[in-house]
């Protein structure tokens, strides 16, 4: 934004009537840089087919596939762009660890590449297991059978509409999934947690929560997010039941779920996206922004979106929980740091730690192999090169490697591995770009995140014109939606008074926007 836009944006932050004009203008401008859905192509075929237009078990795609390059650098060689190779990690000057924690939780709900099982070929990675909605499926499950397994399903007063829970040291948590190394019978419908081998690691398995998502236990900061929304669901259900004593369990549950999904979308837009944005204007989650928008189409996640969200360099080498430092391997499938800290202390603790800076030469050694897998994924679906996506997004195309980055070391690596800037692959180019100004994301990544985030969040069915009203959410739920809904506010109303002894924020204290 220029000075004029900054000035207007600053005024709109304080004048609601002006915000109602600025908000749709900014969002439509961000979403309108590229084609609207439905996309002609998916990963089902290399051409337009009925399957590519309708079968959502395959991922959509912004650009059609390209022929495989006759020669291309090895994925291992390209991990040199990410590998710190003995360097100290560069930390973000804006983001706390709460930012990547929320990003991982958010995207694990809808970016769900299908992984090979047994003797299946790698080709199944063209497919996904997504509902293509921001629907809190890590909390509620991906289908009705999983949701039923997670619900208390009681019509007794004081229990209607609740998700199952247990109390440990006075705090509310999800039940544990395993007992003596075996999945409990009541939770057989739930997906097995990703990478967990319960019989080989019984101590870890004994603390795994019964969650709706197979990735929701993967690290303690993701389990932390799901625990917060479990508590908020049950808090909302209690309030709705109290105000509607004649309602049965089913109606209380569905109304609380509707309300919480909208509150979650509010946090996505007003806290998470505003943290990413470098603009003065603070975007608002106004449901009507999409009602007449040309991009208001049914959701379908793209294969490009699933790749650009691999933000491994944001993760610091160690994270502190209750004054104890944990390495990345120590946190995998380990909920003990969260249980020991308690929910309030966990959120405050992550808000006091700096995230890594997103970009080149900054991925922790334990995650470098994951970068190679992302490069291979882009090749499997034959993504167009980085320059083609710059053109698609209405951005300048690189004529030289120096147009991608001002970092001489990045330029030298790209020149050594690619014959031309036109050959640089999508995933590599995304992370080779220099960091953006006032934002944790490089420019093209930021632009693509905006397109998908707004066009997938505001098109949620609960925000549609004839659904977004008090009758859908009840007067109690509607009042909750109109209230203060930040991560800080949710933690404070779902932990004991006085438990939150510091700020809960994705943005570092003292950060100032650069002009």
Coordinates of C-alpha atoms in Angstrom, one line a residue:
X1 CA 0.0 0.0 0.0
X2 CA 1.1 3.6 -0.7
X3 CA 0.7 6.6 1.6
X4 CA -2.8 7.3 0.4
X5 CA -4.0 3.7 1.0
X6 CA -2.2 3.6 4.4
X7 CA -4.0 6.8 5.4
X8 CA -7.4 5.5 4.4
X9 CA -6.7 2.1 5.9
X10 CA -5.7 3.7 9.2
X11 CA -8.9 5.7 9.3
X12 CA -11.0 2.5 8.5
X13 CA -9.5 0.8 11.5
X14 CA -11.3 3.3 13.7
X15 CA -14.4 4.2 11.6
X16 CA -16.7 1.2 11.1
X17 CA -18.7 2.9 8.3
X18 CA -15.5 3.3 6.3
X19 CA -14.3 -0.3 7.1
X20 CA -17.5 -1.5 5.4
X21 CA -16.3 0.1 2.2
X22 CA -12.6 -0.7 2.5
X23 CA -13.0 -4.3 3.6
X24 CA -14.6 -5.7 0.4
X25 CA -12.4 -3.5 -1.8
X26 CA -9.2 -4.9 -0.3
X27 CA -10.4 -8.5 -0.2
X28 CA -11.8 -8.4 -3.8
X29 CA -8.5 -6.9 -5.0
X30 CA -6.5 -9.7 -3.4
X31 CA -8.7 -12.5 -4.6
X32 CA -9.2 -11.1 -8.1
X33 CA -5.6 -11.4 -9.3
X34 CA -6.2 -14.8 -10.8
X35 CA -8.9 -17.1 -12.1
X36 CA -11.9 -18.0 -10.0
X37 CA -13.1 -21.5 -9.3
X38 CA -14.0 -23.9 -10.7
X39 CA -10.6 -24.6 -12.1
X40 CA -10.5 -26.5 -15.4
X41 CA -7.9 -29.0 -14.2
X42 CA -7.2 -31.3 -11.3
X43 CA -4.6 -33.9 -10.5
X44 CA -6.9 -36.6 -11.9
X45 CA -5.9 -36.1 -15.6
X46 CA -3.6 -33.9 -17.7
X47 CA -6.6 -32.6 -19.5
X48 CA -10.1 -31.4 -18.8
X49 CA -12.4 -34.3 -18.0
X50 CA -15.6 -34.8 -16.1
X51 CA -13.5 -36.4 -13.4
X52 CA -11.2 -33.4 -13.2
X53 CA -14.2 -31.2 -12.8
X54 CA -16.1 -33.2 -10.2
X55 CA -14.0 -35.7 -8.3
X56 CA -12.7 -33.9 -5.2
X57 CA -10.7 -36.9 -4.0
X58 CA -8.1 -35.4 -6.4
X59 CA -6.7 -31.9 -5.8
X60 CA -7.6 -29.0 -8.0
X61 CA -4.9 -27.0 -9.7
X62 CA -4.4 -23.4 -10.7
X63 CA -2.3 -24.2 -13.8
X64 CA -2.3 -27.3 -16.1
X65 CA 0.5 -29.8 -15.7
X66 CA 3.7 -29.4 -17.8
X67 CA 5.9 -32.1 -19.4
X68 CA 8.6 -33.4 -17.1
X69 CA 11.9 -31.6 -17.6
X70 CA 14.4 -33.7 -19.7
X71 CA 17.0 -33.0 -17.0
X72 CA 16.4 -31.6 -13.5
X73 CA 18.5 -31.2 -10.4
X74 CA 18.1 -33.9 -7.8
X75 CA 15.8 -33.1 -4.9
X76 CA 18.7 -33.7 -2.5
X77 CA 20.8 -31.0 -4.3
X78 CA 17.9 -28.6 -4.1
X79 CA 17.6 -29.1 -0.3
X80 CA 20.8 -27.0 -0.2
X81 CA 18.4 -24.0 -0.6
X82 CA 16.8 -24.9 2.7
X83 CA 19.5 -26.5 4.7
X84 CA 21.2 -24.2 7.3
X85 CA 24.4 -26.4 7.0
X86 CA 25.9 -25.3 10.3
X87 CA 24.5 -21.8 10.3
X88 CA 22.6 -20.4 13.3
X89 CA 18.9 -20.1 12.6
X90 CA 17.7 -16.6 11.6
X91 CA 14.7 -15.7 13.8
X92 CA 11.7 -13.7 12.6
X93 CA 11.5 -10.1 13.6
X94 CA 7.7 -10.2 13.7
X95 CA 6.3 -13.7 14.4
X96 CA 6.0 -15.7 17.6
X97 CA 5.9 -19.5 17.6
X98 CA 2.1 -19.1 18.0
X99 CA 2.0 -18.1 14.4
X100 CA 3.3 -21.4 12.9
X101 CA 1.4 -23.4 15.6
X102 CA -1.9 -21.9 14.4
X103 CA -0.9 -22.2 10.7
X104 CA -0.2 -25.9 11.1
X105 CA -3.4 -26.5 13.0
X106 CA -5.4 -24.6 10.4
X107 CA -3.9 -26.3 7.3
X108 CA -4.0 -29.8 8.8
X109 CA -7.7 -29.5 8.6
X110 CA -8.0 -29.2 4.8
X111 CA -4.6 -29.8 3.2
X112 CA -4.6 -33.6 3.4
X113 CA -2.5 -35.2 0.7
X114 CA -3.2 -39.0 0.7
X115 CA -0.1 -41.0 1.6
X116 CA 0.6 -44.5 0.2
X117 CA -0.5 -47.4 2.5
X118 CA 1.0 -50.9 2.2
X119 CA 2.0 -51.6 -1.4
X120 CA 0.2 -48.6 -2.9
X121 CA 2.3 -46.6 -5.4
X122 CA 3.3 -43.0 -4.9
X123 CA 0.7 -42.0 -7.5
X124 CA -1.9 -41.9 -4.7
X125 CA -0.3 -38.7 -3.6
X126 CA -2.2 -37.0 -6.4
X127 CA -5.3 -37.6 -4.2
X128 CA -6.4 -36.1 -0.9
X129 CA -8.7 -37.0 2.0
X130 CA -10.0 -33.4 2.5
X131 CA -13.5 -32.1 3.0
X132 CA -12.3 -28.9 1.3
X133 CA -13.8 -26.7 4.0
X134 CA -12.5 -24.8 7.0
X135 CA -14.7 -27.0 9.2
X136 CA -12.6 -27.8 12.3
X137 CA -12.4 -31.5 11.3
X138 CA -9.3 -32.0 13.6
X139 CA -11.8 -31.4 16.4
X140 CA -15.0 -32.9 15.0
X141 CA -13.7 -35.6 12.6
X142 CA -13.9 -35.8 8.8
X143 CA -17.3 -37.6 8.7
X144 CA -20.4 -38.3 10.7
X145 CA -19.1 -41.6 12.1
X146 CA -16.0 -40.0 13.5
X147 CA -18.1 -37.1 14.9
X148 CA -20.4 -39.6 16.7
X149 CA -17.4 -41.3 18.3
X150 CA -16.2 -38.0 19.7
X151 CA -19.6 -36.8 21.1
X152 CA -20.8 -37.5 24.6
X153 CA -24.3 -38.0 23.1
X154 CA -26.3 -37.5 26.3
X155 CA -29.7 -35.9 26.8
X156 CA -29.1 -35.6 30.5
X157 CA -29.3 -31.9 31.7
X158 CA -25.8 -30.4 31.9
X159 CA -24.4 -32.8 29.2
X160 CA -26.3 -32.0 26.0
X161 CA -24.3 -31.2 22.9
X162 CA -20.9 -31.9 24.5
X163 CA -17.8 -33.5 23.1
X164 CA -16.3 -36.2 25.3
X165 CA -13.7 -34.9 27.8
X166 CA -11.7 -35.9 30.9
X167 CA -10.4 -33.8 33.7
X168 CA -6.7 -33.9 34.7
X169 CA -5.3 -31.7 37.4
X170 CA -8.5 -29.6 37.3
X171 CA -8.3 -28.9 33.5
X172 CA -10.5 -30.2 30.7
X173 CA -8.8 -32.4 28.0
X174 CA -9.9 -34.8 25.4
X175 CA -10.0 -38.5 26.4
X176 CA -7.0 -40.6 25.7
X177 CA -7.2 -42.7 22.5
X178 CA -5.3 -45.8 23.6
X179 CA -5.3 -48.1 26.6
X180 CA -2.5 -50.6 27.1
X181 CA -1.3 -49.9 23.6
X182 CA -4.7 -50.7 22.0
X183 CA -7.2 -48.2 20.5
X184 CA -10.2 -47.9 22.7
X185 CA -13.3 -49.6 21.3
X186 CA -15.4 -46.4 21.4
X187 CA -12.8 -44.6 19.1
X188 CA -12.3 -47.3 16.5
X189 CA -13.8 -45.0 13.8
X190 CA -11.1 -42.4 14.3
X191 CA -8.1 -42.2 12.0
X192 CA -4.9 -43.6 13.5
X193 CA -2.5 -40.8 14.4
X194 CA 0.0 -40.2 11.7
X195 CA 3.4 -42.0 12.3
X196 CA 2.4 -43.4 15.7
X197 CA 3.3 -47.1 16.4
X198 CA 1.5 -47.6 19.7
X199 CA 2.9 -51.0 20.6
X200 CA 6.5 -49.8 20.0
X201 CA 6.0 -46.6 22.0
X202 CA 3.4 -47.4 24.6
X203 CA 4.3 -44.4 26.8
X204 CA 3.7 -41.9 24.0
X205 CA 0.6 -43.7 22.9
X206 CA -0.9 -43.6 26.4
X207 CA -1.0 -39.8 26.3
X208 CA -2.4 -39.5 22.7
X209 CA -5.7 -37.7 22.7
X210 CA -8.9 -38.9 20.9
X211 CA -9.1 -36.2 18.3
X212 CA -10.9 -35.9 15.0
X213 CA -7.7 -35.5 12.9
X214 CA -4.8 -37.9 12.4
X215 CA -2.4 -35.0 12.6
X216 CA -3.9 -33.3 15.7
X217 CA -1.5 -35.1 18.0
X218 CA 1.6 -34.7 15.8
X219 CA 3.3 -32.1 18.1
X220 CA 2.1 -30.6 21.4
X221 CA 1.4 -27.1 19.9
X222 CA -1.2 -28.6 17.5
X223 CA -2.8 -30.6 20.3
X224 CA -2.8 -27.3 22.3
X225 CA -5.0 -25.7 19.6
X226 CA -7.4 -28.6 19.4
X227 CA -7.7 -28.6 23.2
X228 CA -8.7 -24.9 23.2
X229 CA -11.4 -25.5 20.7
X230 CA -12.7 -28.6 22.5
X231 CA -13.1 -26.4 25.6
X232 CA -14.8 -23.6 23.7
X233 CA -17.2 -26.0 22.0
X234 CA -18.3 -27.4 25.4
X235 CA -18.5 -23.9 26.9
X236 CA -20.8 -22.8 24.0
X237 CA -22.9 -26.0 24.3
X238 CA -23.4 -25.3 28.0
X239 CA -24.5 -21.8 27.3
X240 CA -26.8 -22.8 24.5
X241 CA -28.4 -25.6 26.5
X242 CA -29.0 -23.2 29.5
X243 CA -30.8 -20.7 27.3
X244 CA -32.7 -23.4 25.4
X245 CA -33.7 -26.1 28.0
X246 CA -36.2 -27.7 25.6
X247 CA -33.5 -28.5 23.0
X248 CA -32.2 -32.1 22.7
X249 CA -28.6 -33.1 22.5
X250 CA -28.5 -33.1 18.7
X251 CA -29.7 -29.5 18.3
X252 CA -27.4 -28.2 21.1
X253 CA -24.4 -29.9 19.5
X254 CA -25.1 -28.8 16.0
X255 CA -25.7 -25.2 17.1
X256 CA -22.5 -25.1 19.1
X257 CA -20.6 -26.5 16.2
X258 CA -22.0 -24.0 13.8
X259 CA -21.1 -21.2 16.1
X260 CA -17.5 -22.4 16.8
X261 CA -16.7 -22.8 13.1
X262 CA -17.6 -19.2 12.5
X263 CA -15.6 -18.0 15.5
X264 CA -12.7 -20.0 14.1
X265 CA -13.0 -18.3 10.7
X266 CA -13.0 -15.0 12.5
X267 CA -9.7 -15.8 14.1
X268 CA -8.3 -17.0 10.7
X269 CA -9.1 -13.7 9.1
X270 CA -8.8 -11.1 11.9
X271 CA -5.8 -12.6 13.7
X272 CA -3.9 -15.0 11.5
X273 CA -4.4 -13.2 8.1
X274 CA -3.9 -9.8 9.6
X275 CA -0.6 -11.0 11.1
X276 CA 0.5 -12.1 7.6
X277 CA -0.6 -8.9 6.0
X278 CA 1.8 -6.1 5.8
X279 CA -1.0 -3.5 5.3
X280 CA -2.1 -0.9 7.8
X281 CA -5.7 -1.8 7.4
X282 CA -6.9 -4.6 9.7
X283 CA -9.2 -6.9 7.7
X284 CA -12.6 -7.8 9.1
X285 CA -14.5 -11.1 8.9
X286 CA -17.6 -9.5 7.4
X287 CA -19.7 -12.4 6.0
X288 CA -21.4 -10.4 3.3
X289 CA -18.1 -9.6 1.5
X290 CA -18.6 -12.8 -0.6
X291 CA -22.4 -12.6 -1.2
X292 CA -22.1 -10.8 -4.5
X293 CA -18.5 -11.6 -5.3
X294 CA -17.6 -13.3 -8.6
X295 CA -15.3 -15.6 -6.8
X296 CA -18.0 -17.1 -4.5
X297 CA -17.8 -20.7 -5.7
X298 CA -17.7 -24.1 -3.9
X299 CA -14.4 -24.8 -2.2
X300 CA -11.9 -27.2 -3.7
X301 CA -8.3 -27.2 -2.4
X302 CA -5.5 -27.0 -4.9
X303 CA -2.3 -29.0 -5.2
X304 CA -0.3 -25.7 -5.3
X305 CA -1.8 -24.6 -2.0
X306 CA -0.8 -27.9 -0.3
X307 CA 2.8 -27.2 -1.3
X308 CA 3.2 -23.5 -0.5
X309 CA 2.1 -24.2 3.1
X310 CA 5.3 -26.2 3.9
X311 CA 6.6 -23.6 6.3
X312 CA 9.3 -25.7 8.0
X313 CA 11.8 -22.9 8.5
X314 CA 9.3 -21.2 10.9
X315 CA 9.9 -23.9 13.4
X316 CA 12.8 -23.2 15.8
X317 CA 15.3 -26.0 16.6
X318 CA 14.0 -26.1 20.2
X319 CA 10.8 -24.9 21.9
X320 CA 10.4 -24.2 25.6
X321 CA 7.6 -25.7 27.5
X322 CA 7.5 -25.0 31.3
X323 CA 11.1 -23.9 31.2
X324 CA 12.2 -27.1 29.6
X325 CA 13.6 -27.1 26.0
X326 CA 12.4 -29.7 23.6
X327 CA 14.0 -30.5 20.3
X328 CA 11.9 -31.2 17.2
X329 CA 12.3 -35.0 17.5
X330 CA 11.4 -34.9 21.2
X331 CA 8.1 -33.2 20.4
X332 CA 6.8 -35.6 17.8
X333 CA 3.7 -37.3 19.0
X334 CA 4.5 -36.1 22.5
X335 CA 1.7 -34.4 24.4
X336 CA 3.6 -34.5 27.8
X337 CA 4.9 -30.9 27.4
X338 CA 1.4 -29.7 27.0
X339 CA -0.1 -31.7 29.8
X340 CA 2.7 -30.5 32.1
X341 CA 2.4 -26.9 31.2
X342 CA -1.4 -26.6 31.2
X343 CA -3.3 -24.8 28.5
X344 CA -2.8 -21.2 29.6
X345 CA 0.9 -21.5 30.3
X346 CA 1.4 -23.3 26.9
X347 CA -0.2 -20.4 25.0
X348 CA 1.6 -17.7 26.9
X349 CA 4.9 -19.6 26.5
X350 CA 4.7 -20.0 22.8
X351 CA 3.7 -16.3 22.5
X352 CA 7.0 -15.4 24.2
X353 CA 9.2 -17.3 21.8
X354 CA 10.4 -16.1 18.4
X355 CA 9.6 -18.1 15.3
X356 CA 12.2 -18.8 12.6
X357 CA 12.3 -16.6 9.5
X358 CA 10.6 -18.1 6.5
X359 CA 13.0 -18.6 3.6
X360 CA 16.3 -19.9 2.3
X361 CA 19.0 -21.6 4.4
X362 CA 16.9 -21.6 7.6
X363 CA 15.3 -25.1 7.9
X364 CA 16.2 -27.1 11.0
X365 CA 18.4 -30.2 10.1
X366 CA 15.7 -32.6 11.3
X367 CA 13.3 -31.2 8.7
X368 CA 15.5 -31.0 5.6
X369 CA 14.4 -34.4 4.3
X370 CA 10.8 -33.1 4.4
X371 CA 11.8 -30.3 2.0
X372 CA 13.0 -32.9 -0.5
X373 CA 9.7 -34.7 -0.2
X374 CA 7.9 -31.4 -1.1
X375 CA 10.1 -31.0 -4.2
X376 CA 9.3 -34.5 -5.3
X377 CA 5.5 -33.9 -4.7
X378 CA 5.7 -30.9 -7.1
X379 CA 7.3 -33.1 -9.7
X380 CA 4.8 -35.9 -9.2
X381 CA 1.9 -33.6 -10.2
X382 CA 4.1 -31.9 -12.8
X383 CA 3.6 -28.3 -11.6
X384 CA 4.4 -25.5 -13.9
X385 CA 7.6 -23.6 -13.1
X386 CA 7.8 -20.7 -10.6
X387 CA 7.9 -18.0 -13.4
X388 CA 4.6 -19.3 -14.9
X389 CA 2.9 -18.8 -11.5
X390 CA 4.4 -15.3 -11.2
X391 CA 2.7 -14.5 -14.5
X392 CA -0.6 -16.2 -13.5
X393 CA -0.6 -14.0 -10.3
X394 CA -0.1 -10.8 -12.3
X395 CA 3.5 -10.4 -11.0
X396 CA 6.7 -9.6 -12.9
X397 CA 8.6 -12.7 -14.3
X398 CA 12.2 -13.1 -13.5
X399 CA 14.6 -12.4 -16.4
X400 CA 17.6 -13.2 -14.3
X401 CA 18.2 -15.2 -11.2
X402 CA 18.9 -11.9 -9.4
X403 CA 15.2 -11.0 -10.0
X404 CA 14.2 -13.9 -7.7
X405 CA 16.5 -12.9 -4.8
X406 CA 19.0 -10.3 -3.8
X407 CA 20.9 -12.9 -1.7
X408 CA 24.1 -13.8 -3.6
X409 CA 24.2 -17.2 -2.1
X410 CA 20.7 -18.0 -3.3
X411 CA 21.5 -16.7 -6.7
X412 CA 24.6 -18.8 -7.0
X413 CA 22.8 -22.0 -6.0
X414 CA 20.0 -21.4 -8.5
X415 CA 22.4 -20.6 -11.3
X416 CA 24.4 -23.8 -10.5
X417 CA 21.3 -26.0 -10.5
X418 CA 19.1 -24.5 -13.2
X419 CA 20.0 -23.4 -16.8
X420 CA 17.5 -20.5 -16.7
X421 CA 15.2 -18.6 -14.3
X422 CA 12.4 -20.1 -16.4
X423 CA 13.4 -23.5 -15.2
X424 CA 13.1 -22.8 -11.4
X425 CA 10.5 -25.0 -9.9
X426 CA 7.4 -23.7 -8.1
X427 CA 8.3 -24.9 -4.6
X428 CA 12.0 -23.8 -5.0
X429 CA 11.0 -20.3 -6.2
X430 CA 8.6 -19.7 -3.5
X431 CA 11.2 -20.1 -0.8
X432 CA 14.1 -18.6 -2.8
X433 CA 12.3 -15.2 -2.8
X434 CA 13.5 -12.6 -0.3
X435 CA 11.3 -12.0 2.8
X436 CA 8.5 -9.5 2.3
X437 CA 8.2 -6.2 4.1
X438 CA 6.1 -6.2 7.3
X439 CA 5.0 -9.8 6.6
X440 CA 6.6 -13.2 7.5
X441 CA 5.9 -14.4 3.9
X442 CA 7.8 -13.8 0.7
X443 CA 5.8 -11.9 -2.0
X444 CA 4.4 -14.6 -4.3
X445 CA 3.6 -16.9 -1.4
X446 CA 1.8 -14.1 0.4
X447 CA -0.3 -13.3 -2.7
X448 CA -1.3 -16.9 -3.2
X449 CA -2.2 -17.4 0.5
X450 CA -4.5 -14.3 0.3
X451 CA -6.3 -15.7 -2.8
X452 CA -6.9 -19.1 -1.3
X453 CA -7.5 -18.0 2.3
X454 CA -10.2 -15.4 1.4
X455 CA -11.8 -17.5 -1.3
X456 CA -12.0 -20.6 0.9
X457 CA -13.0 -18.9 4.2
X458 CA -15.7 -16.5 3.1
X459 CA -17.3 -19.1 0.9
X460 CA -18.0 -21.4 3.9
X461 CA -21.7 -22.4 3.9
X462 CA -22.2 -21.0 7.4
X463 CA -21.3 -17.5 6.1
X464 CA -23.7 -17.6 3.1
X465 CA -26.4 -15.0 2.7
X466 CA -29.4 -17.1 3.8
X467 CA -27.6 -19.0 6.5
X468 CA -25.6 -16.3 8.4
X469 CA -28.3 -15.2 10.8
X470 CA -29.4 -15.6 14.4
X471 CA -31.7 -18.6 13.7
X472 CA -28.7 -20.7 12.6
X473 CA -26.7 -20.0 15.7
X474 CA -29.4 -19.3 18.3
X475 CA -29.4 -15.9 20.1
X476 CA -26.7 -17.3 22.4
X477 CA -24.5 -18.4 19.6
X478 CA -25.2 -15.2 17.6
X479 CA -24.1 -13.1 20.6
X480 CA -20.9 -15.1 20.9
X481 CA -20.1 -14.5 17.2
X482 CA -20.6 -10.8 17.7
X483 CA -18.3 -10.8 20.8
X484 CA -14.6 -10.7 21.2
X485 CA -13.0 -13.7 19.5
X486 CA -9.2 -13.8 19.6
X487 CA -7.0 -16.6 20.8
X488 CA -6.2 -14.6 23.9
X489 CA -10.0 -14.2 24.6
X490 CA -10.7 -17.9 24.1
X491 CA -7.9 -19.0 26.3
X492 CA -8.9 -16.6 29.1
X493 CA -12.5 -17.8 29.1
X494 CA -11.5 -21.5 29.0
X495 CA -8.9 -21.5 31.8
X496 CA -9.1 -20.5 35.5
X497 CA -9.1 -16.9 36.4
X498 CA -5.5 -15.6 36.7
X499 CA -4.0 -18.5 34.8
X500 CA -3.1 -16.3 31.8
X501 CA -0.1 -14.2 33.0
X502 CA 1.1 -12.7 29.8
X503 CA 0.0 -11.8 26.2
X504 CA -1.2 -14.5 23.8
X505 CA -0.2 -13.2 20.3
X506 CA 1.2 -14.2 17.0
X507 CA 3.1 -10.9 16.7
X508 CA 6.1 -10.2 18.9
X509 CA 5.7 -7.5 21.6
X510 CA 7.3 -4.3 20.5
X511 CA 7.1 -5.1 16.8
X512 CA 6.6 -2.0 14.7
X513 CA 5.5 -1.7 11.1
X514 CA 8.2 -0.4 8.8
X515 CA 7.4 2.3 6.3

